[in-house]
Structures are given as C-alpha cells and as structure tokens.
Short mmCIF file of C-alpha atoms and ligand atoms in Angstrom, two decimals:
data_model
loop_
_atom_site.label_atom_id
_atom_site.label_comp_id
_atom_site.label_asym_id
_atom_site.label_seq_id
_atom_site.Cartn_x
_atom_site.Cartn_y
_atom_site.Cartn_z
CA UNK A 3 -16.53 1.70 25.23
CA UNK A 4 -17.04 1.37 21.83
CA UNK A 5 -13.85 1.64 19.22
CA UNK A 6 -14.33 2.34 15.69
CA UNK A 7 -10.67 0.89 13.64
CA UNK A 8 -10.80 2.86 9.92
CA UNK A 9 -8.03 2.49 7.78
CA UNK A 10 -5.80 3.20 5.09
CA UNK A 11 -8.15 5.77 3.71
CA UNK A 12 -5.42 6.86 0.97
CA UNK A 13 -6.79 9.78 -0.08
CA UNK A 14 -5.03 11.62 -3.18
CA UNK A 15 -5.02 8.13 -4.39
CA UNK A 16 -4.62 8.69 -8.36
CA UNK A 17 -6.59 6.42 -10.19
CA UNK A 18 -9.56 6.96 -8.14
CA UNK A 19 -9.08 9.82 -5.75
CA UNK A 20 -12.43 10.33 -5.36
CA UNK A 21 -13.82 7.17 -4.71
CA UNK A 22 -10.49 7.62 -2.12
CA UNK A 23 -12.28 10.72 -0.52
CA UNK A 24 -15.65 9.64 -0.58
CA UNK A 25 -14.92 6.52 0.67
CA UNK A 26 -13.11 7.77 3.52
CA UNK A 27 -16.09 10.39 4.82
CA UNK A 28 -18.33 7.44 4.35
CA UNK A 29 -16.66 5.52 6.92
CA UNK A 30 -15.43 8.20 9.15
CA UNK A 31 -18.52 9.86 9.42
CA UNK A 32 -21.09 6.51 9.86
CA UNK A 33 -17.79 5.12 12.51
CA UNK A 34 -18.54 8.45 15.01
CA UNK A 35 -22.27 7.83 14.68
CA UNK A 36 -21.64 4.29 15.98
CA UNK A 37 -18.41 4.22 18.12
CA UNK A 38 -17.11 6.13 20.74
CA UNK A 39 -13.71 6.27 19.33
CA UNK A 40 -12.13 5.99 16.52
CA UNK A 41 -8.58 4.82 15.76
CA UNK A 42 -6.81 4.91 12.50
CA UNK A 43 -3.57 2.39 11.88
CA UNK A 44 -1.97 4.23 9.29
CA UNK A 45 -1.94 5.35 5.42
CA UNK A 46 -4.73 8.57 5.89
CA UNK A 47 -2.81 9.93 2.52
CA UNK A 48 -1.65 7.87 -0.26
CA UNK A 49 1.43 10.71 -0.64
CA UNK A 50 4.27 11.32 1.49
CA UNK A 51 3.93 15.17 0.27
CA UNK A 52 0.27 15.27 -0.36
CA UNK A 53 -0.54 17.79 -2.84
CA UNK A 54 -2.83 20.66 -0.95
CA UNK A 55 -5.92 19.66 -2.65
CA UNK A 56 -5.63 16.67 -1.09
CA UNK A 57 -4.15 17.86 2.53
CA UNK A 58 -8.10 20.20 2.20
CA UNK A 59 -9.87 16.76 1.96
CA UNK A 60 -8.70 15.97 5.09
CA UNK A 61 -9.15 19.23 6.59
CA UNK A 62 -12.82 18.92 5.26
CA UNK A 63 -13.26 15.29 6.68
CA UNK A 64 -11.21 15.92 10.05
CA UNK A 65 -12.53 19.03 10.72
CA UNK A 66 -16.63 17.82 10.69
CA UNK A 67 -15.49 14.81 12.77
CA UNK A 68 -13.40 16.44 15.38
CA UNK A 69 -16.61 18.60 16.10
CA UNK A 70 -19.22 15.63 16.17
CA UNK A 71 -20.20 14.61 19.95
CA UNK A 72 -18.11 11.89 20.95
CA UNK A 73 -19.13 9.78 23.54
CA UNK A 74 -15.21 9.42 25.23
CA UNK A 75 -13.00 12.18 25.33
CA UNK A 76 -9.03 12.31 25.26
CA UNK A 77 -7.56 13.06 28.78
CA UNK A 78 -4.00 12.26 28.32
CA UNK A 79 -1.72 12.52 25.91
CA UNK A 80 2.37 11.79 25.95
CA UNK A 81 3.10 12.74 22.38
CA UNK A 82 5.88 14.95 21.37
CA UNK A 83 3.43 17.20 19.47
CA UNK A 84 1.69 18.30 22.37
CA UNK A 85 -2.12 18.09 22.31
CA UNK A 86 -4.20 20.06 20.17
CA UNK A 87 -8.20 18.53 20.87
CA UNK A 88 -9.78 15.96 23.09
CA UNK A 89 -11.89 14.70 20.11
CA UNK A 90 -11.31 10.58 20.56
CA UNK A 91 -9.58 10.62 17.01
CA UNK A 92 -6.22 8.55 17.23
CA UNK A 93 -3.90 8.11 14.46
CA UNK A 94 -0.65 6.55 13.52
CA UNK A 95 1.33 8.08 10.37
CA UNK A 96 1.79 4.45 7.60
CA UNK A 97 3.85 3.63 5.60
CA UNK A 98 2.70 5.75 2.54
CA UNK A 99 3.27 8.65 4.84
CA UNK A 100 6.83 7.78 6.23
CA UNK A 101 9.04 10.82 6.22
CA UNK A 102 12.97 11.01 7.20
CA UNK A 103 13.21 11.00 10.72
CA UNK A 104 12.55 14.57 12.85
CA UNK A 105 10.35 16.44 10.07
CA UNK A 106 7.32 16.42 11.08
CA UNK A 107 4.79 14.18 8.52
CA UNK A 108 1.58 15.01 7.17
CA UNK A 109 -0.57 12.71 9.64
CA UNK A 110 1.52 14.93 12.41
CA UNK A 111 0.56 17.90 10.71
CA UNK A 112 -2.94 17.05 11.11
CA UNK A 113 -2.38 16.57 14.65
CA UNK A 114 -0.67 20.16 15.10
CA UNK A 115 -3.75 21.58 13.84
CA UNK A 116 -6.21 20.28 16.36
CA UNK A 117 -7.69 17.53 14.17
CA UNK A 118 -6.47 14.46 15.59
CA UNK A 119 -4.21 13.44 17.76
CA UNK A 120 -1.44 11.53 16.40
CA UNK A 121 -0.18 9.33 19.06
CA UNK A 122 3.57 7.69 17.16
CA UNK A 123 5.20 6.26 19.70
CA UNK A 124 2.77 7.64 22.73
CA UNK A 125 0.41 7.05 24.76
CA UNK A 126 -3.20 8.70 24.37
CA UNK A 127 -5.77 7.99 27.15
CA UNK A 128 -9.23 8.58 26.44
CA UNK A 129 -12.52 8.49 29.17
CA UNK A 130 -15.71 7.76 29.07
CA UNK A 131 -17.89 7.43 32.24
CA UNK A 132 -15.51 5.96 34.43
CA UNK A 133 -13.74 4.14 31.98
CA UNK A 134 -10.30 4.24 30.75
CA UNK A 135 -8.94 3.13 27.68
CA UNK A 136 -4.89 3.67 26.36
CA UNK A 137 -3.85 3.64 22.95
CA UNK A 138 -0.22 3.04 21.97
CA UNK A 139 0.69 4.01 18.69
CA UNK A 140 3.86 2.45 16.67
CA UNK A 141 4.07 4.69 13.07
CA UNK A 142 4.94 2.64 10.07
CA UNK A 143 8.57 1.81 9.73
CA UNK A 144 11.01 0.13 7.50
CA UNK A 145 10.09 -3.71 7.89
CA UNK A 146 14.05 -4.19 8.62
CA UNK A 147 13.84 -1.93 11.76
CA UNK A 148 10.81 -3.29 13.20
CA UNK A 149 11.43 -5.48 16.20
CA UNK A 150 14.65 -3.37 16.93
CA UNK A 151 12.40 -0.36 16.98
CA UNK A 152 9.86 -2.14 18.90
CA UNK A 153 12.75 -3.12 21.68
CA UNK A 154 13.90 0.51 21.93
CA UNK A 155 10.79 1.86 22.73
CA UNK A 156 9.23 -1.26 24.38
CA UNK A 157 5.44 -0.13 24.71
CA UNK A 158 3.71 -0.84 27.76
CA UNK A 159 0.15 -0.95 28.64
CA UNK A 160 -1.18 2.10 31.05
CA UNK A 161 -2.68 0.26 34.35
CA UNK A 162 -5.53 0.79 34.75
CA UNK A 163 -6.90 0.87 31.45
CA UNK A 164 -7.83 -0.98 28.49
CA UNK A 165 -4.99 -0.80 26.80
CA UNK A 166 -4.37 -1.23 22.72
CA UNK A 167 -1.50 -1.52 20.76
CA UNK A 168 -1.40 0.15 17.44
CA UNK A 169 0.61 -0.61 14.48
CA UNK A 170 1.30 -0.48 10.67
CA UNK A 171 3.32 -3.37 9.28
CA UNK A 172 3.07 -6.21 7.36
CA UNK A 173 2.92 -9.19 9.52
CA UNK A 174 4.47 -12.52 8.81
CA UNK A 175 2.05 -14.89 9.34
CA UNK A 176 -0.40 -13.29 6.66
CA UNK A 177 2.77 -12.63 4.61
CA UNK A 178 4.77 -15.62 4.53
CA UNK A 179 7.39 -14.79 2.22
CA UNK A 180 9.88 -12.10 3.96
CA UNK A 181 11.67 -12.79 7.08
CA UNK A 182 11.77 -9.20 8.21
CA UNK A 183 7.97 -9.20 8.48
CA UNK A 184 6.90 -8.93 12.27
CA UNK A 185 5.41 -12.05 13.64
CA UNK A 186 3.15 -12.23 16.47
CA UNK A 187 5.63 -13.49 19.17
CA UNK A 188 7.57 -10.61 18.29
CA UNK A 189 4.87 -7.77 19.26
CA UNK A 190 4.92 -6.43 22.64
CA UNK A 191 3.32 -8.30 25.50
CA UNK A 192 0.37 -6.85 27.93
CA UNK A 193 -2.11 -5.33 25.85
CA UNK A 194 -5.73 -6.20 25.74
CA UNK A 195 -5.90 -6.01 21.79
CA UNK A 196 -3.75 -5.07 19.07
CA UNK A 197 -4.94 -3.15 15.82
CA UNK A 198 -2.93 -2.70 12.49
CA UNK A 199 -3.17 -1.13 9.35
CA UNK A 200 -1.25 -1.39 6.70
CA UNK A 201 -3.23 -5.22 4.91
CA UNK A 202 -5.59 -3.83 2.64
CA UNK A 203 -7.37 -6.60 3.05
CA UNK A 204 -9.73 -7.77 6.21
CA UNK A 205 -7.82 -9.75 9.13
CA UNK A 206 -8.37 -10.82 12.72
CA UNK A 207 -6.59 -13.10 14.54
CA UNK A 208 -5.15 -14.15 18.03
CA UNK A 209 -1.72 -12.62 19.29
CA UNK A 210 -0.30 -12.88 23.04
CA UNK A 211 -4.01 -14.44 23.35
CA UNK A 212 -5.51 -11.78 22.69
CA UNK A 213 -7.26 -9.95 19.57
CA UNK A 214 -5.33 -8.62 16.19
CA UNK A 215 -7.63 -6.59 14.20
CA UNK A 216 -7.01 -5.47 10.48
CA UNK A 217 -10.19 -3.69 8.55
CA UNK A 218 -8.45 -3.42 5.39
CA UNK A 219 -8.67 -0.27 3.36
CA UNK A 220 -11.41 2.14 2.68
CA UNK A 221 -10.51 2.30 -0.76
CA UNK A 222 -9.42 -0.12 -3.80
CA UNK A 223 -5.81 0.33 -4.33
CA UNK A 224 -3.90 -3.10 -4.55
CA UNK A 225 -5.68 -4.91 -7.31
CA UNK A 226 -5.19 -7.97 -6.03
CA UNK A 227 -7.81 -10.80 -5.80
CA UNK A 228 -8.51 -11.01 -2.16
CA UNK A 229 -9.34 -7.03 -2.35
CA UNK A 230 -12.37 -8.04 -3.32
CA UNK A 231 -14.31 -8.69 -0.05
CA UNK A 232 -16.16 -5.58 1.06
CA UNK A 233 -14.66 -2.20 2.42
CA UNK A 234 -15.44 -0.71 5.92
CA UNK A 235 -14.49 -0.80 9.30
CA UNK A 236 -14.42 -2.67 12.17
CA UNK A 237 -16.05 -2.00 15.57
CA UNK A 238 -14.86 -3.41 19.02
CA UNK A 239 -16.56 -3.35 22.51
CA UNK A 240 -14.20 -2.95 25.36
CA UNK A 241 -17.09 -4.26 27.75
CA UNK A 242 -17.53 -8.13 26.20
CA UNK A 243 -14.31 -8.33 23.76
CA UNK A 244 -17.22 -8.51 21.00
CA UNK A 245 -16.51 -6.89 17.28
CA UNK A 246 -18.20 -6.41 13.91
CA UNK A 247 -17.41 -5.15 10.39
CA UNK A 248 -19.47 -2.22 9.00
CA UNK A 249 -19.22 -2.06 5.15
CA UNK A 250 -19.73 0.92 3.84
CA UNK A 251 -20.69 1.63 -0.17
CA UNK A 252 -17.79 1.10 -2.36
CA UNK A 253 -17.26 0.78 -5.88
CA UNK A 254 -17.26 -2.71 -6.71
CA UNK A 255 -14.22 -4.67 -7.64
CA UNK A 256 -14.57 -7.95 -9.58
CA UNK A 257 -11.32 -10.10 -11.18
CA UNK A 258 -12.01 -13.19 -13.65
CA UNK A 259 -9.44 -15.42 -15.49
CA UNK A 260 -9.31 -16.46 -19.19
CA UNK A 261 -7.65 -18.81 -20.43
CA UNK A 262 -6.87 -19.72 -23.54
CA UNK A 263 -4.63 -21.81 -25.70
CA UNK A 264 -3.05 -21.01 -28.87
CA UNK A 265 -5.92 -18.21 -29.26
CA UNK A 266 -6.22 -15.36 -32.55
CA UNK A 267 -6.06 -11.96 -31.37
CA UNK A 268 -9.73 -12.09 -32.91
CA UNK A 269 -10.55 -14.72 -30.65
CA UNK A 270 -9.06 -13.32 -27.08
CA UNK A 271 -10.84 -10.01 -27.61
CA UNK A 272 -13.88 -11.34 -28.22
CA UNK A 273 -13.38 -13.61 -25.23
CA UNK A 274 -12.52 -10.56 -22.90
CA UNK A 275 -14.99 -8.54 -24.54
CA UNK A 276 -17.67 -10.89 -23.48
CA UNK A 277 -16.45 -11.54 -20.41
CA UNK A 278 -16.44 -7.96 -19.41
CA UNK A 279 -20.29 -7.06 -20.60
CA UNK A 280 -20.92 -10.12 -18.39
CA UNK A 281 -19.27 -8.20 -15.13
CA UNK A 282 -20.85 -5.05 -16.11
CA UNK A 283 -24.32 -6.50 -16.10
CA UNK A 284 -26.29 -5.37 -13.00
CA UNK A 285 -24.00 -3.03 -12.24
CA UNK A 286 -25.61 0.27 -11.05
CA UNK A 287 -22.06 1.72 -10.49
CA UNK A 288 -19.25 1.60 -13.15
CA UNK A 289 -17.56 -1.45 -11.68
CA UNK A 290 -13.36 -1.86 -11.28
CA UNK A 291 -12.75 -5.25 -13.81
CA UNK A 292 -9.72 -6.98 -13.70
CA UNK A 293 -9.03 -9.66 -16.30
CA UNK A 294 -6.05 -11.75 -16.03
CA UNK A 295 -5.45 -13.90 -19.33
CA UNK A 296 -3.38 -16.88 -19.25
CA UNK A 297 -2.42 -19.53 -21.37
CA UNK A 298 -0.60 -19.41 -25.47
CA UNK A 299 -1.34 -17.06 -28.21
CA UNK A 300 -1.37 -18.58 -31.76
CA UNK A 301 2.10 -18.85 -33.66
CA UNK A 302 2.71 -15.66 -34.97
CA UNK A 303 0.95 -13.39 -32.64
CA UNK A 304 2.19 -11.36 -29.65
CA UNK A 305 0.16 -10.44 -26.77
CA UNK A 306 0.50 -6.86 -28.04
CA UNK A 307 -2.29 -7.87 -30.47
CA UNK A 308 -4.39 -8.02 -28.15
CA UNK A 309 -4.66 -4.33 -28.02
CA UNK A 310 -5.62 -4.00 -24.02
CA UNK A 311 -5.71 -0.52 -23.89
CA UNK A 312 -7.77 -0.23 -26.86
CA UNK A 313 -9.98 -2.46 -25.11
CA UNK A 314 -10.38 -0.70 -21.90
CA UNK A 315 -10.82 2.69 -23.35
CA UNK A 316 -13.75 0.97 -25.31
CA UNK A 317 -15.40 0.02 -21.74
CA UNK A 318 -14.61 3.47 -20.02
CA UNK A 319 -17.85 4.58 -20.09
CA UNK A 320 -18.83 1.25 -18.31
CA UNK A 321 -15.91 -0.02 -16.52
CA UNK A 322 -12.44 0.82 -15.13
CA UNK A 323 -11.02 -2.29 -17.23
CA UNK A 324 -7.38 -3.17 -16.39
CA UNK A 325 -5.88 -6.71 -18.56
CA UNK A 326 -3.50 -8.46 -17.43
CA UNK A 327 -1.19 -10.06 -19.63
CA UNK A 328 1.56 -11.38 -17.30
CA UNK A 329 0.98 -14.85 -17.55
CA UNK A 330 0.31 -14.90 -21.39
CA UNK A 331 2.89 -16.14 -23.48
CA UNK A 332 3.89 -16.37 -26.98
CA UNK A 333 5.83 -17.80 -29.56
CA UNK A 334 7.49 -14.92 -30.77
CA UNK A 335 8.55 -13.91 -27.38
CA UNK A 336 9.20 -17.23 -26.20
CA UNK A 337 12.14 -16.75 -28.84
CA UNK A 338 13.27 -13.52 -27.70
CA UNK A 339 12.98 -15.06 -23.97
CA UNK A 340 15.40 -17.78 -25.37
CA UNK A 341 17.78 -15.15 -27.04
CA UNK A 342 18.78 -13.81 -23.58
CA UNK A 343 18.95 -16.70 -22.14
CA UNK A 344 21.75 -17.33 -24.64
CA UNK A 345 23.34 -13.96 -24.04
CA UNK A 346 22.00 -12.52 -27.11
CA UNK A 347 19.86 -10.07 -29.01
CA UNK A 348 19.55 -10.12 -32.71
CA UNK A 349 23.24 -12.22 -32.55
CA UNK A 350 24.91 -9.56 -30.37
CA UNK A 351 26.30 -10.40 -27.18
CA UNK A 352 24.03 -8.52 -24.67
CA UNK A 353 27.56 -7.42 -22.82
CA UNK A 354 28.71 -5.64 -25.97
CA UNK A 355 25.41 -4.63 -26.22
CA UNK A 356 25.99 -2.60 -22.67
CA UNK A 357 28.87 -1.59 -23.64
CA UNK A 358 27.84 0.53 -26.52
CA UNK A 359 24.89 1.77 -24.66
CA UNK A 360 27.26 2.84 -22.00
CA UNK A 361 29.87 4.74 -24.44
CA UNK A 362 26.64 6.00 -26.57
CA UNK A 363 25.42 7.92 -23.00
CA UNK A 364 29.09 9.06 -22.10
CA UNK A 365 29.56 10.35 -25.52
CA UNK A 366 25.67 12.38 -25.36
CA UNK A 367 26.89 13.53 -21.66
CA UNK A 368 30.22 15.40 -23.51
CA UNK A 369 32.06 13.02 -21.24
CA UNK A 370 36.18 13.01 -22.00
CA UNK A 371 36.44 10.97 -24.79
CA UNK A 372 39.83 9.12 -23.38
CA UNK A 373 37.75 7.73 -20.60
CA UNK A 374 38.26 3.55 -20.84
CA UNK A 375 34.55 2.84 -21.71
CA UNK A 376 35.19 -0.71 -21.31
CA UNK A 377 36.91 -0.22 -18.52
CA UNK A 378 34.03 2.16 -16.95
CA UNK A 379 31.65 -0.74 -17.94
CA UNK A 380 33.54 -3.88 -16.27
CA UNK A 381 33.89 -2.02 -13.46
CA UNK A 382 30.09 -1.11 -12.67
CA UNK A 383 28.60 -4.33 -14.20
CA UNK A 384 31.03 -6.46 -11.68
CA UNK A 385 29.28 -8.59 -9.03
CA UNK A 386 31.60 -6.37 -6.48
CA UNK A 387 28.94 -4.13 -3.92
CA UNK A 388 28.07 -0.46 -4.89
CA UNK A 389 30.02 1.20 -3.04
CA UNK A 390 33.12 -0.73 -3.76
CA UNK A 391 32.40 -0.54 -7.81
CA UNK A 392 31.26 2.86 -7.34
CA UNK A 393 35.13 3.70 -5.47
CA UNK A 394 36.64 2.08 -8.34
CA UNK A 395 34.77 3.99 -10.63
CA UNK A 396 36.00 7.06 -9.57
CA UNK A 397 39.32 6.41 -9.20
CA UNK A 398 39.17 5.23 -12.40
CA UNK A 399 37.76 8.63 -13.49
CA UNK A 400 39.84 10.87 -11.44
CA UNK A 401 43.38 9.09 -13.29
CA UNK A 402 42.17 8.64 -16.82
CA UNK A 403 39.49 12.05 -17.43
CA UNK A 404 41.51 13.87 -14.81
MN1 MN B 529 -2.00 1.30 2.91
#
C-alpha cells in the first residue's frame, strides 16, 4: 500500500493564510492522486478556535478529498468519536490545535462531520486488496506529559497488519536542548514505522530499527534557516519499506546575513537594500526574504536608524522582507545594557523604579490608598513561588485594604 504523510498544513496561518490554504490543497490533492492513504501528524489549523472562514477551507479541501477514489478503504475504527467515512484520511489533532481535555477540538470536529477520521489515541485499520494496515494515533500533548501519557495508554501494534505509530512532538534527538523532549528509546515498541508532525522541517531517521518519518510543513511559518529546503510530502510503500518526498510549489523562502562593523545607517540600508534586489532577481513569485544583520553600528547610531520597517514596506510589492536586528549592537545601547546591569536607569534604582510603577497602577485602579505599596511590591517581586507570594499578597490585602 501506498501512504501519503502531509503535514502541518496550518491553515488560518496570518501572515500568509493563503499561501497556508493553497499550499495545503496542493499537497492534499496531488498526495490522493499518488497514495493510497493519507495520514496527517498534526497542526491541520494554525488556531485552537479557528475562525469559520478558516474551519470552510477545510471543509472545501476535506470535503473534495474524502470523495476522490481511494485505493484502501477504512474498515475499523476504535475512536471515541465513532466513525463517520471510510475515506483512508487519518489525522491526529497538534499541538496548535490542543484543547482542554474532554471538548472536543477542531481536527475532531472534522472527524464528526464525515471528513476524516481522527484516530487520537485509536486505532484505525484500513484495507486494500488483502492487505491490512493500522494506524495509531497519539494527539499533540504538553512535552512534560509525554512519556507518562505514552505509558498510560501504551499503543500496540494490531497483528496482523502493518502497523504505524503516529505522533506530534518535538523529539530530542533533533532538539537537543529540553529534557522533556521524547527520545526515540522512549516511543513505543512493535510498530513497523513511526510518523510525526510537529518539525517543520524534513526528517527521517531510525527508531526501534525501524523508520521515523517527518515531511515538515506545507507552509512557511517558523522563519528559521533550515525552513528553507522545499515543502511537500512524503510517500511510503508498505510492500519494500521504500519512500520519497514530493515537493509541491511553494513560495520561496531565502535568509542571508550581513555583517557589518561600525556601519552608518546610510551604509546598512544600502547594504540590505542591495542585498534584497539581489534575492528578488529571478524570482517569478514575490519571494519570503529574511535578512539577519550582525555586527556594530557606528558611535552614535541605534539600530532603530536603520528604519526596517520602512525598508520592507519599500519591497512589498516585491518581497515579504522581514530584518532582523537581534544580533546588532550599538553603542548607545550597549550603555543602556550596562545601566541595568548596574541596577539603574537614568540614575534610579530599577527597584524604586518598580515600585512607583506599582503604586502609579494601584493608584489608576482606585485601589485603597492605605495599602503598603512597598509592602505589596516586596512581597510579589520576592524569589518565594507564586502561589506562596500570591497567599501573602492577599493576606496582606485582606488586613491592611480590608
Ligand atoms: Mn506545526
């Protein structure tokens, strides 16, 4: 059988929602000309509470694709929804689309209404021919929660089958920085290949043995450098373990660095101005630009001078420009940098500082004007925990304002 794996399709996405919905047809639509399947990890909407313009873009999309002829169809299903079509479409609800516990999410909705099936926690068999093949699902959760989640439920293959395991996380060893991530050892054991969502990036690798497959989004979202490999989808072959990436027509993303030491204002726009006709060169569609600018600005001058949204309204005919300024620095910050490190701003200590922001707000609020401001202050700026400084607050509320 073949298995399509499209994901993160964020549609409602703001900045460019309709590069989001286009995007997301484009791959749906060429996946069920080409797979049997398909299977989506996570993040269809970019909104927990998509607005209804956005909740009819999948309608539109889901609705076409649940009527297309599929080569497998679904013939079981142990979901709590119940199920509403046999159209091979299998989703997980993300991250983006997490909801508290019991209401029912949009990706659910979706399901209710004969679309997909959504398949959290569940097991969805699909057929084709004579062959079987399970999907497990595992919604996006709090990273914290993860393996504890994952022993609750522990997820089993179906016998008999080729069986996948589903998930939405971010996953440790692509992510080395947060020990709550799920690593490989910790996802369950028995399945013939496990698919995520959730990296917007493109991943495989080897887990239990056996096949991890990430597509990466369908749309731009992160800005970060490595989102600049193509978008698509990924397509796997139960019968020789064999997969490819489709890539499907995206708007292009391209990121550059200058860098620059003790530049003019005169001198950095001109720089970035050049810089960005370059990128824009050969460009049939109006590119995404990212230009990060690091280094020193002359004495004097503050990176506001640089005037980056002046700039990128300039290009918006041409270009969605976005400048980063993170990692510029100068002088006349550097001193204000060095004023807090000393505890000050313009020569007033920045606790005094609080303080008469504090009594300001109290004071606007109509609070009781015998309230110990200081008091009120020491009390929720002390390294004690929240709930602890938030006790004492009250009590200290409830005997002086009565
Ligand atoms: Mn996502």
């Amino acid at each position: 059988m073949k298995i399509a794996i499209v994901s993160d399709l964020h549609l409602g996405y703001e900045r460019f929602e309709e590069d989001a919905y286009l995007q997301a047809k484009s791959a749906l639509e060429s996946a069920s000309g080409m797979a049997d399947a398909v299977l989506i990890p996570g993040d269809i909407f970019d909104k927990r509470y998509p607005r209804p313009d956005v909740i009819s873009q999948a309608i539109n999309i889901f609705r076409e694709l649940s009527k297309k002829e599929w080569g497998a169809r679904i013939v079981g299903y142990t979901g709590s929804v119940g199920l509403h079509t046999h159209a091979p479409i299998i989703a997980i609800p993300g991250t983006h689309e997490r909801i508290a516990e019991g209401k029912d999410n949009a990706v659910r909705l979706l399901s209710l209404a004969g679309l997909l099936a959504d398949t959290s926690e569940a097991t969805t068999t699909i057929q084709k021919g004579d062959e079987l093949v399970s999907v497990f699902g595992l919604g996006g959760i709090a990273e914290e929660l993860v393996k504890e989640r994952i022993a609750a439920i522990s997820p089993k293959p179906t016998e008999g089958t080729f069986s996948i395991f589903m998930f939405h996380q971010s996953i440790y060893e692509m992510l080395p920085y947060n020990d709550n991530f799920i690593k490989y050892s910790d996802l369950p054991k028995g399945f013939d290949i496990y698919v995520s969502g959730h990296m917007h990036s493109r991943h495989d690798a080897e887990v239990h043995g056996k096949k991890l497959l990430i597509p990466g989004s369908t749309v731009l979202t992160q800005m970060k450098g490595d989102e600049q490999g193509s978008k698509g989808f990924i397509v796997f072959d139960t019968h020789d373990g064999s997969y490819k990436f489709v890539q499907i027509n995206s708007r292009p993303y391209v990121t550059a660095e200058i860098r620059v030491e003790n530049a003019k204002p005169s001198e950095l726009i001109s720089r970035c101005e050049s810089e960005t006709e370059r990128m824009i060169s050969g460009k049939s569609t109006k590119p995404i630009i990212r230009l990060k600018v690091t280094g020193t600005m002359a004495n004097g001058f503050d990176k506001a001078d640089l005037q980056a949204h002046a700039l990128a309204m300039k290009y918006s005919d041409k270009a969605f420009l976005t400048i980063d300024t993170s990692q510029l620095s100068s002088p006349g910050t550097e001193l204000m940098i060095d004023e807090l490190r000393d505890g000050k701003i313009d020569d007033i200590p920045i606790k005094e500082l609080g303080m008469l922001t504090l009594y300001k707000r109290l004071k606007d609020a109509g609070a009781d004007q015998t309230i110990s401001y200081t008091e009120l202050f020491n009390i929720l700026s002390s390294q004690a925990s929240k709930e602890k400084a938030v006790k004492s607050a009250a009590e200290l509320l409830l005997v002086d304002g009565g």
